[in-house]
Backbone as JSON, one array per atom type, in Angstrom:
{
  "sequence": "MRLSRWQKWLVVIIAVGGLLWLFERWRAGRENAYDSLIAAAAVKYGVEPALIKAVIWRESRFDAKARGRRGEIGLMQIMEPTARDWAKAENRLLLLHTELYEPQKNIECGAWYLRRLLARYTRTDNPLPYALADYNAGRANVLKWISGAAATNSAAFVQQIGFPSTRDYVESVMERHAYYRQRWRPPAR",
  "N": [[-164.54, -74.09, 17.91], [-162.49, -71.57, 18.9], [-162.65, -68.18, 19.2], [-160.25, -65.6, 18.48], [-158.83, -62.81, 20.39], [-158.88, -60.45, 18.75], [-160.62, -61.32, 16.75], [-162.88, -61.37, 18.34], [-163.42, -58.69, 18.91], [-163.74, -57.77, 16.37], [-166.25, -59.03, 15.69], [-167.86, -57.86, 17.49], [-167.67, -55.15, 16.61], [-168.88, -55.41, 14.1], [-171.42, -56.32, 14.71], [-172.39, -54.01, 16.3], [-172.17, -52.06, 14.39], [-173.99, -52.95, 12.59], [-176.42, -52.84, 14.05], [-176.42, -50.17, 14.5], [-176.82, -49.36, 11.74], [-179.56, -50.52, 11.31], [-181.0, -49.02, 13.17], [-180.67, -46.45, 11.96], [-182.0, -46.8, 9.56], [-184.7, -47.27, 10.48], [-185.13, -44.82, 11.88], [-184.93, -43.06, 9.66], [-187.14, -44.0, 8.1], [-189.13, -43.45, 9.82], [-189.17, -40.63, 9.98], [-189.71, -39.84, 7.45], [-192.38, -40.71, 7.06], [-194.66, -39.25, 7.15], [-194.7, -37.51, 5.01], [-196.29, -37.02, 2.77], [-198.65, -36.29, 3.95], [-197.82, -33.85, 5.17], [-197.17, -32.34, 2.88], [-199.64, -32.02, 1.86], [-201.07, -30.62, 3.83], [-199.46, -28.37, 3.86], [-199.93, -27.32, 1.21], [-202.61, -26.74, 1.59], [-202.89, -24.89, 3.75], [-201.09, -23.05, 3.13], [-198.41, -22.92, 4.23], [-194.95, -23.17, 4.5], [-193.78, -26.55, 3.65], [-191.36, -27.52, 4.76], [-191.1, -26.14, 7.19], [-193.18, -27.08, 8.62], [-192.47, -29.79, 8.9], [-190.08, -29.42, 10.32], [-191.04, -28.43, 12.7], [-192.54, -30.6, 13.56], [-190.4, -32.42, 13.99], [-189.15, -31.34, 15.97], [-191.12, -31.18, 18.04], [-192.14, -33.8, 18.41], [-190.54, -35.76, 17.45], [-191.51, -37.21, 15.38], [-193.27, -38.99, 16.28], [-196.48, -40.09, 16.41], [-198.01, -40.71, 18.53], [-197.21, -39.23, 20.69], [-197.4, -37.45, 23.73], [-197.59, -34.53, 25.63], [-196.5, -32.92, 28.73], [-198.34, -31.08, 29.47], [-200.67, -31.7, 28.33], [-200.35, -31.61, 25.61], [-200.83, -33.03, 22.35], [-199.95, -35.56, 19.95], [-198.34, -35.38, 16.78], [-197.63, -32.76, 16.3], [-197.84, -31.68, 18.72], [-200.41, -30.68, 19.77], [-202.6, -28.47, 21.41], [-205.69, -28.64, 23.38], [-207.43, -26.22, 23.33], [-206.42, -24.93, 20.94], [-206.97, -26.87, 19.07], [-209.82, -26.82, 19.08], [-210.33, -24.33, 18.21], [-209.32, -24.56, 15.5], [-211.1, -26.45, 14.65], [-213.49, -25.07, 14.67], [-212.79, -22.99, 12.87], [-212.69, -24.58, 10.56], [-215.24, -25.61, 10.22], [-215.98, -27.7, 11.5], [-218.19, -29.64, 13.4], [-217.77, -31.25, 15.66], [-214.85, -32.14, 17.45], [-213.11, -34.67, 18.61], [-210.98, -35.35, 21.41], [-209.22, -37.38, 21.3], [-208.99, -37.56, 18.5], [-206.95, -36.05, 17.82], [-204.74, -37.62, 17.77], [-204.51, -38.7, 15.31], [-202.59, -38.67, 12.57], [-203.19, -36.98, 10.09], [-205.13, -35.17, 10.87], [-203.9, -33.94, 13.0], [-201.56, -32.75, 11.89], [-202.81, -31.02, 9.96], [-204.11, -29.27, 11.73], [-201.9, -28.23, 13.13], [-200.53, -27.01, 11.06], [-202.35, -25.02, 10.18], [-202.48, -23.53, 12.62], [-199.73, -22.53, 12.79], [-199.78, -20.95, 10.39], [-201.57, -18.97, 11.15], [-200.1, -18.0, 13.3], [-197.66, -17.06, 12.02], [-198.85, -15.01, 10.54], [-199.52, -13.07, 12.54], [-197.18, -11.69, 12.76], [-196.25, -10.25, 10.69], [-195.22, -7.81, 10.44], [-192.53, -7.57, 11.03], [-188.92, -8.23, 10.53], [-188.49, -10.86, 9.98], [-191.05, -13.14, 10.41], [-190.75, -15.72, 11.44], [-189.21, -16.53, 13.88], [-190.64, -15.28, 15.88], [-193.11, -16.46, 15.58], [-192.55, -19.06, 16.08], [-191.68, -18.93, 18.83], [-194.04, -18.01, 19.89], [-195.57, -20.36, 19.44], [-194.24, -22.14, 20.99], [-194.2, -20.87, 23.7], [-196.27, -19.24, 23.98], [-198.57, -16.46, 23.24], [-198.63, -14.43, 25.17], [-196.12, -14.49, 26.48], [-194.35, -13.83, 24.37], [-195.3, -11.21, 23.83], [-194.22, -10.02, 25.99], [-191.42, -10.15, 25.47], [-191.21, -8.57, 23.3], [-189.76, -5.78, 22.68], [-188.36, -2.55, 22.17], [-185.72, -2.83, 19.88], [-186.25, -5.37, 19.38], [-188.87, -5.47, 18.63], [-189.21, -5.41, 15.82], [-186.92, -6.43, 14.79], [-185.72, -9.51, 14.15], [-183.38, -10.97, 15.03], [-182.62, -9.61, 17.33], [-184.92, -10.06, 18.78], [-184.78, -12.77, 19.26], [-182.7, -12.93, 21.05], [-183.67, -11.74, 23.22], [-185.52, -13.38, 24.21], [-186.99, -14.6, 27.04], [-187.02, -17.2, 28.16], [-184.77, -19.77, 28.41], [-185.27, -22.41, 27.29], [-187.17, -21.96, 25.48], [-185.8, -20.1, 23.73], [-183.92, -22.0, 22.9], [-185.6, -23.83, 21.53], [-186.68, -22.32, 19.43], [-184.27, -21.61, 17.98], [-183.29, -24.14, 17.3], [-185.6, -25.26, 15.69], [-185.57, -23.43, 13.66], [-182.99, -23.96, 12.56], [-183.38, -26.61, 11.82], [-185.39, -26.21, 9.99], [-184.02, -24.8, 7.99], [-182.32, -27.04, 7.19], [-184.08, -28.93, 6.24], [-185.08, -27.47, 4.07], [-183.14, -27.34, 2.32], [-182.4, -30.2, 1.95], [-184.61, -31.81, 1.64], [-187.32, -32.64, -0.4], [-190.77, -32.35, -0.68], [-193.26, -34.59, -1.45], [-194.79, -34.46, -4.76], [-197.9, -32.86, -5.33]],
  "CA": [[-163.57, -73.28, 17.51], [-162.4, -70.45, 19.8], [-162.1, -66.76, 18.51], [-159.08, -64.91, 19.2], [-159.39, -61.59, 20.94], [-159.2, -59.47, 17.76], [-161.84, -61.72, 16.21], [-164.12, -61.14, 19.09], [-163.62, -57.38, 18.77], [-164.3, -57.66, 15.03], [-167.66, -59.53, 15.8], [-168.6, -56.77, 18.28], [-167.7, -53.91, 15.86], [-169.76, -55.76, 13.06], [-172.74, -56.3, 15.35], [-172.6, -52.57, 16.65], [-172.42, -51.43, 13.09], [-175.33, -53.5, 12.07], [-177.47, -52.26, 14.87], [-176.5, -48.64, 14.05], [-177.47, -49.34, 10.42], [-180.95, -50.78, 11.45], [-181.64, -47.84, 13.82], [-180.82, -45.31, 11.05], [-183.07, -47.04, 8.74], [-185.85, -47.04, 11.27], [-185.23, -43.35, 11.99], [-185.37, -42.44, 8.42], [-188.34, -44.33, 7.76], [-190.2, -42.8, 10.68], [-188.94, -39.31, 9.68], [-190.36, -39.76, 6.14], [-193.73, -41.39, 7.05], [-195.79, -38.31, 7.01], [-194.29, -36.45, 3.92], [-197.41, -36.7, 1.97], [-199.6, -35.53, 4.88], [-197.21, -32.62, 5.43], [-197.21, -31.68, 1.84], [-201.06, -31.66, 1.69], [-201.37, -29.5, 4.89], [-198.67, -27.14, 3.41], [-200.69, -26.56, 0.24], [-203.94, -26.3, 2.17], [-202.83, -23.63, 4.65], [-199.99, -21.89, 2.61], [-197.28, -22.83, 4.94], [-193.81, -24.03, 3.87], [-193.76, -27.94, 4.1], [-190.07, -27.71, 5.61], [-191.22, -25.61, 8.37], [-194.17, -28.06, 9.4], [-191.55, -30.77, 9.13], [-189.1, -28.92, 11.28], [-191.87, -28.43, 13.97], [-192.79, -32.0, 13.99], [-189.02, -33.09, 14.33], [-188.76, -30.89, 17.4], [-192.24, -31.39, 18.99], [-192.55, -35.18, 18.76], [-189.61, -36.68, 16.74], [-192.31, -38.0, 14.31], [-194.15, -39.92, 17.13], [-197.78, -39.76, 16.28], [-198.71, -41.03, 19.88], [-196.48, -38.37, 21.72], [-198.21, -36.59, 24.61], [-196.81, -33.64, 26.45], [-196.77, -32.84, 30.12], [-199.41, -30.04, 29.56], [-201.79, -32.16, 27.49], [-200.17, -31.61, 24.26], [-201.12, -34.26, 21.69], [-199.6, -35.96, 18.56], [-197.06, -35.06, 15.94], [-197.27, -31.35, 16.39], [-198.13, -31.43, 20.12], [-201.62, -29.73, 19.74], [-203.41, -28.24, 22.85], [-207.05, -28.78, 23.07], [-208.01, -25.03, 22.91], [-206.02, -24.72, 19.56], [-207.8, -27.83, 18.08], [-211.18, -26.29, 19.06], [-210.28, -23.03, 17.27], [-209.16, -25.09, 14.23], [-212.3, -27.19, 14.28], [-214.46, -23.95, 14.39], [-212.51, -22.43, 11.59], [-212.92, -25.62, 9.43], [-216.65, -25.82, 10.35], [-216.3, -29.1, 12.06], [-219.1, -29.69, 14.47], [-217.11, -31.86, 16.89], [-213.53, -32.62, 17.4], [-212.78, -35.42, 19.88], [-209.64, -35.16, 21.87], [-208.49, -38.6, 20.66], [-208.79, -37.44, 17.05], [-205.76, -35.32, 17.62], [-203.68, -38.56, 17.53], [-204.55, -39.12, 13.85], [-201.6, -37.84, 11.88], [-203.66, -36.02, 9.14], [-205.86, -34.01, 11.66], [-202.89, -33.22, 13.81], [-200.71, -31.94, 10.87], [-203.64, -29.96, 9.44], [-204.34, -28.37, 12.83], [-200.76, -27.57, 13.33], [-200.3, -26.12, 9.9], [-203.31, -23.89, 10.44], [-202.02, -22.64, 13.64], [-198.53, -21.85, 12.18], [-200.11, -19.97, 9.53], [-202.14, -17.99, 11.89], [-199.03, -17.22, 14.06], [-196.89, -16.21, 11.11], [-199.54, -13.88, 10.11], [-199.36, -12.15, 13.53], [-195.8, -11.01, 13.02], [-195.79, -9.84, 9.45], [-194.5, -6.4, 10.47], [-191.2, -7.8, 11.58], [-188.06, -8.44, 9.29], [-188.75, -12.31, 9.71], [-191.88, -13.48, 11.41], [-190.57, -17.07, 11.79], [-188.78, -16.66, 15.24], [-191.78, -14.82, 16.63], [-194.23, -17.33, 15.44], [-192.14, -20.18, 16.85], [-191.74, -18.63, 20.17], [-195.5, -18.17, 20.13], [-196.05, -21.64, 19.33], [-193.7, -22.84, 22.06], [-194.36, -20.31, 25.02], [-197.53, -18.54, 23.96], [-198.39, -15.07, 22.83], [-198.37, -13.44, 26.34], [-194.67, -14.38, 26.8], [-193.86, -13.22, 23.14], [-195.53, -9.73, 24.02], [-193.28, -9.62, 27.01], [-190.11, -10.21, 25.03], [-191.2, -7.73, 22.15], [-189.61, -4.34, 23.12], [-187.14, -1.9, 21.54], [-185.46, -3.2, 18.64], [-187.01, -6.7, 19.2], [-190.28, -5.38, 18.12], [-189.1, -5.52, 14.43], [-185.75, -7.12, 14.49], [-185.87, -10.95, 14.74], [-182.13, -11.47, 15.7], [-182.67, -9.17, 18.55], [-185.99, -10.83, 19.5], [-184.34, -14.09, 19.78], [-181.72, -12.63, 22.26], [-184.51, -11.25, 24.29], [-186.52, -14.51, 24.74], [-186.77, -14.8, 28.46], [-186.96, -18.53, 28.63], [-183.69, -20.35, 27.68], [-185.78, -23.57, 26.63], [-187.91, -21.38, 24.32], [-184.71, -19.77, 22.82], [-183.29, -23.14, 22.16], [-186.59, -24.31, 20.75], [-186.73, -21.38, 18.21], [-183.01, -21.76, 17.07], [-183.22, -25.47, 16.76], [-186.58, -25.34, 14.7], [-185.09, -22.61, 12.51], [-181.9, -24.66, 12.04], [-183.87, -27.92, 11.06], [-186.07, -25.73, 8.95], [-183.03, -24.69, 6.97], [-181.79, -28.23, 6.87], [-185.2, -29.58, 5.41], [-185.33, -26.64, 2.85], [-181.85, -27.8, 1.34], [-182.26, -31.5, 1.62], [-185.89, -32.44, 1.55], [-188.31, -32.24, -1.41], [-191.96, -32.98, -0.46], [-193.77, -35.27, -2.74], [-195.59, -33.49, -5.52], [-199.26, -33.12, -5.1]],
  "C": [[-163.69, -71.9, 18.33], [-161.92, -69.19, 18.91], [-161.08, -66.21, 19.27], [-159.6, -63.62, 19.63], [-159.66, -60.63, 19.8], [-160.5, -59.92, 16.94], [-163.04, -61.43, 16.89], [-164.48, -59.52, 18.98], [-164.12, -57.1, 17.46], [-165.84, -58.04, 14.99], [-168.44, -58.34, 16.52], [-168.81, -55.6, 17.44], [-168.8, -54.2, 14.71], [-171.26, -55.59, 13.73], [-173.15, -54.81, 15.73], [-173.06, -51.87, 15.34], [-173.6, -51.82, 12.41], [-176.56, -52.92, 12.85], [-177.7, -50.76, 14.58], [-177.23, -48.47, 12.6], [-179.05, -49.56, 10.42], [-181.61, -49.55, 12.04], [-181.63, -46.64, 12.76], [-181.89, -45.58, 9.96], [-184.57, -46.91, 9.26], [-186.17, -45.62, 11.31], [-185.56, -42.69, 10.66], [-186.71, -42.83, 7.89], [-189.59, -43.57, 8.42], [-190.2, -41.21, 10.39], [-189.69, -38.88, 8.46], [-191.83, -40.23, 6.06], [-194.74, -40.5, 6.82], [-195.61, -37.29, 5.9], [-195.59, -36.14, 3.14], [-198.47, -35.89, 2.66], [-199.07, -33.97, 4.96], [-197.32, -31.7, 4.14], [-198.55, -31.24, 1.45], [-201.54, -30.46, 2.54], [-200.57, -28.15, 4.4], [-199.45, -26.35, 2.3], [-201.95, -26.01, 0.72], [-203.95, -25.08, 2.87], [-201.75, -22.71, 4.26], [-198.76, -21.78, 3.66], [-196.21, -23.76, 4.55], [-193.59, -25.48, 4.5], [-192.5, -28.11, 5.16], [-190.37, -27.15, 6.86], [-192.22, -26.5, 9.23], [-193.31, -29.21, 9.86], [-190.63, -30.54, 10.3], [-189.87, -28.93, 12.68], [-192.32, -29.81, 14.44], [-191.64, -32.67, 14.45], [-188.85, -32.5, 15.85], [-189.84, -31.16, 18.49], [-192.36, -32.81, 19.52], [-191.54, -36.17, 18.17], [-190.37, -37.54, 15.93], [-192.96, -39.1, 15.15], [-195.62, -39.61, 17.23], [-198.67, -40.02, 17.77], [-198.1, -40.18, 20.94], [-197.63, -37.66, 22.36], [-197.27, -35.83, 25.56], [-197.32, -33.51, 27.74], [-197.94, -31.86, 30.36], [-200.69, -30.47, 28.86], [-201.74, -32.07, 26.16], [-200.21, -32.96, 23.58], [-200.46, -34.48, 20.32], [-198.28, -35.36, 18.02], [-196.58, -33.67, 16.35], [-197.65, -30.87, 17.74], [-199.14, -30.32, 20.29], [-202.2, -29.64, 20.92], [-204.79, -28.2, 22.52], [-207.7, -27.44, 22.6], [-207.68, -24.7, 21.41], [-206.89, -25.63, 18.55], [-209.32, -27.46, 18.08], [-211.24, -25.18, 18.17], [-210.13, -23.44, 15.82], [-210.48, -25.71, 13.63], [-213.36, -26.16, 13.85], [-214.17, -23.29, 13.08], [-212.82, -23.31, 10.36], [-214.39, -26.01, 9.39], [-216.83, -27.23, 10.68], [-217.15, -28.99, 13.31], [-218.45, -30.2, 15.93], [-215.73, -32.45, 16.56], [-213.33, -33.39, 18.81], [-211.3, -35.31, 20.14], [-208.81, -36.29, 21.3], [-208.27, -38.38, 19.19], [-207.39, -36.76, 16.78], [-204.49, -36.24, 17.5], [-203.57, -39.11, 16.06], [-203.66, -38.07, 13.16], [-202.16, -36.61, 10.94], [-204.23, -34.86, 9.87], [-204.82, -33.27, 12.33], [-202.0, -32.37, 13.01], [-201.54, -30.77, 10.31], [-203.9, -29.02, 10.46], [-203.06, -27.64, 13.06], [-200.34, -26.56, 12.36], [-201.18, -24.93, 9.93], [-202.86, -22.99, 11.47], [-200.76, -21.97, 13.37], [-198.98, -20.8, 11.28], [-200.72, -18.7, 10.19], [-201.02, -17.14, 12.81], [-198.08, -16.55, 13.2], [-197.54, -14.89, 10.6], [-199.65, -12.7, 11.11], [-198.28, -11.35, 13.46], [-195.3, -10.48, 11.62], [-195.07, -8.44, 9.4], [-193.01, -6.41, 10.88], [-190.24, -8.16, 10.33], [-188.22, -9.97, 9.01], [-189.71, -12.78, 10.84], [-191.62, -14.91, 12.01], [-190.21, -17.24, 13.33], [-189.91, -16.26, 16.18], [-192.78, -15.84, 16.74], [-193.77, -18.63, 16.18], [-192.1, -19.98, 18.3], [-193.16, -18.68, 20.7], [-195.95, -19.49, 20.26], [-195.61, -22.51, 20.55], [-194.1, -22.15, 23.49], [-195.63, -19.5, 25.03], [-197.41, -17.0, 23.8], [-198.16, -14.17, 23.98], [-197.01, -13.37, 26.56], [-194.12, -13.7, 25.5], [-194.08, -11.76, 23.31], [-194.59, -9.16, 25.01], [-191.87, -9.24, 26.47], [-189.98, -9.04, 23.8], [-190.95, -6.31, 22.67], [-188.27, -3.73, 22.37], [-186.92, -2.47, 20.23], [-186.01, -4.68, 18.16], [-188.36, -6.56, 18.53], [-190.23, -5.63, 16.48], [-187.85, -6.38, 13.88], [-185.67, -8.58, 15.06], [-184.53, -11.42, 15.48], [-182.2, -10.87, 17.28], [-183.88, -9.75, 19.42], [-185.47, -12.17, 20.13], [-183.51, -13.89, 21.01], [-182.47, -12.3, 23.37], [-185.57, -12.3, 24.86], [-186.11, -14.84, 26.18], [-186.62, -16.09, 28.99], [-185.81, -19.22, 27.77], [-184.21, -21.68, 26.82], [-186.52, -22.98, 25.36], [-186.83, -20.84, 23.23], [-184.13, -20.87, 22.06], [-184.31, -23.84, 21.2], [-186.62, -23.51, 19.28], [-185.4, -21.67, 17.33], [-183.02, -23.2, 16.55], [-184.39, -25.8, 15.61], [-186.02, -24.6, 13.37], [-183.91, -23.33, 11.94], [-182.37, -25.89, 11.1], [-184.68, -27.39, 9.87], [-185.16, -25.59, 7.68], [-182.49, -25.9, 6.33], [-182.79, -28.91, 5.92], [-185.39, -28.7, 4.03], [-184.22, -27.18, 1.89], [-181.94, -29.28, 0.97], [-183.43, -32.27, 1.42], [-186.86, -31.86, 0.48], [-189.7, -32.95, -1.06], [-192.57, -33.6, -1.68], [-194.84, -34.29, -3.37], [-196.94, -33.92, -5.4], [-199.97, -32.87, -6.38]]
}
């Protein structure tokens, strides 16, 4: 039996639709795979779970095996010095570099670090953009961008961010943070 031209197109459309449906199911499953770990770290470190999830979304797209160009590791793209600081603060004697691939440790370390960064900028109208810029580009760069109105006005600060990639990072994480705040409820602990 030969298919007519329109029947072939219909088969293609159905196949593409099926593939898109499968991809969306896979993406949604991956995006929600760490929700209980995010909720636990949020409670432990006093950081909003939607913020942790937004950072993970931007840093690794929920890939626990992600590795950055500068040695960042895991879901929250943790650097080794940050991991050492976290381990010291948690009274852990030893933290192996490979342990950062473990989702629970990576998320806890990232949540601890976010809390620390948010605390640095409490004298501003909104510490979030400052903390996110610090997370992405480092404190030295944030200190360069804080001048004039940007010292306390987060909107002015975002406009003064000197790296377009960091400005994009801050804006996209803040947008995703707002999205998760509205549409995602972490599991109850």
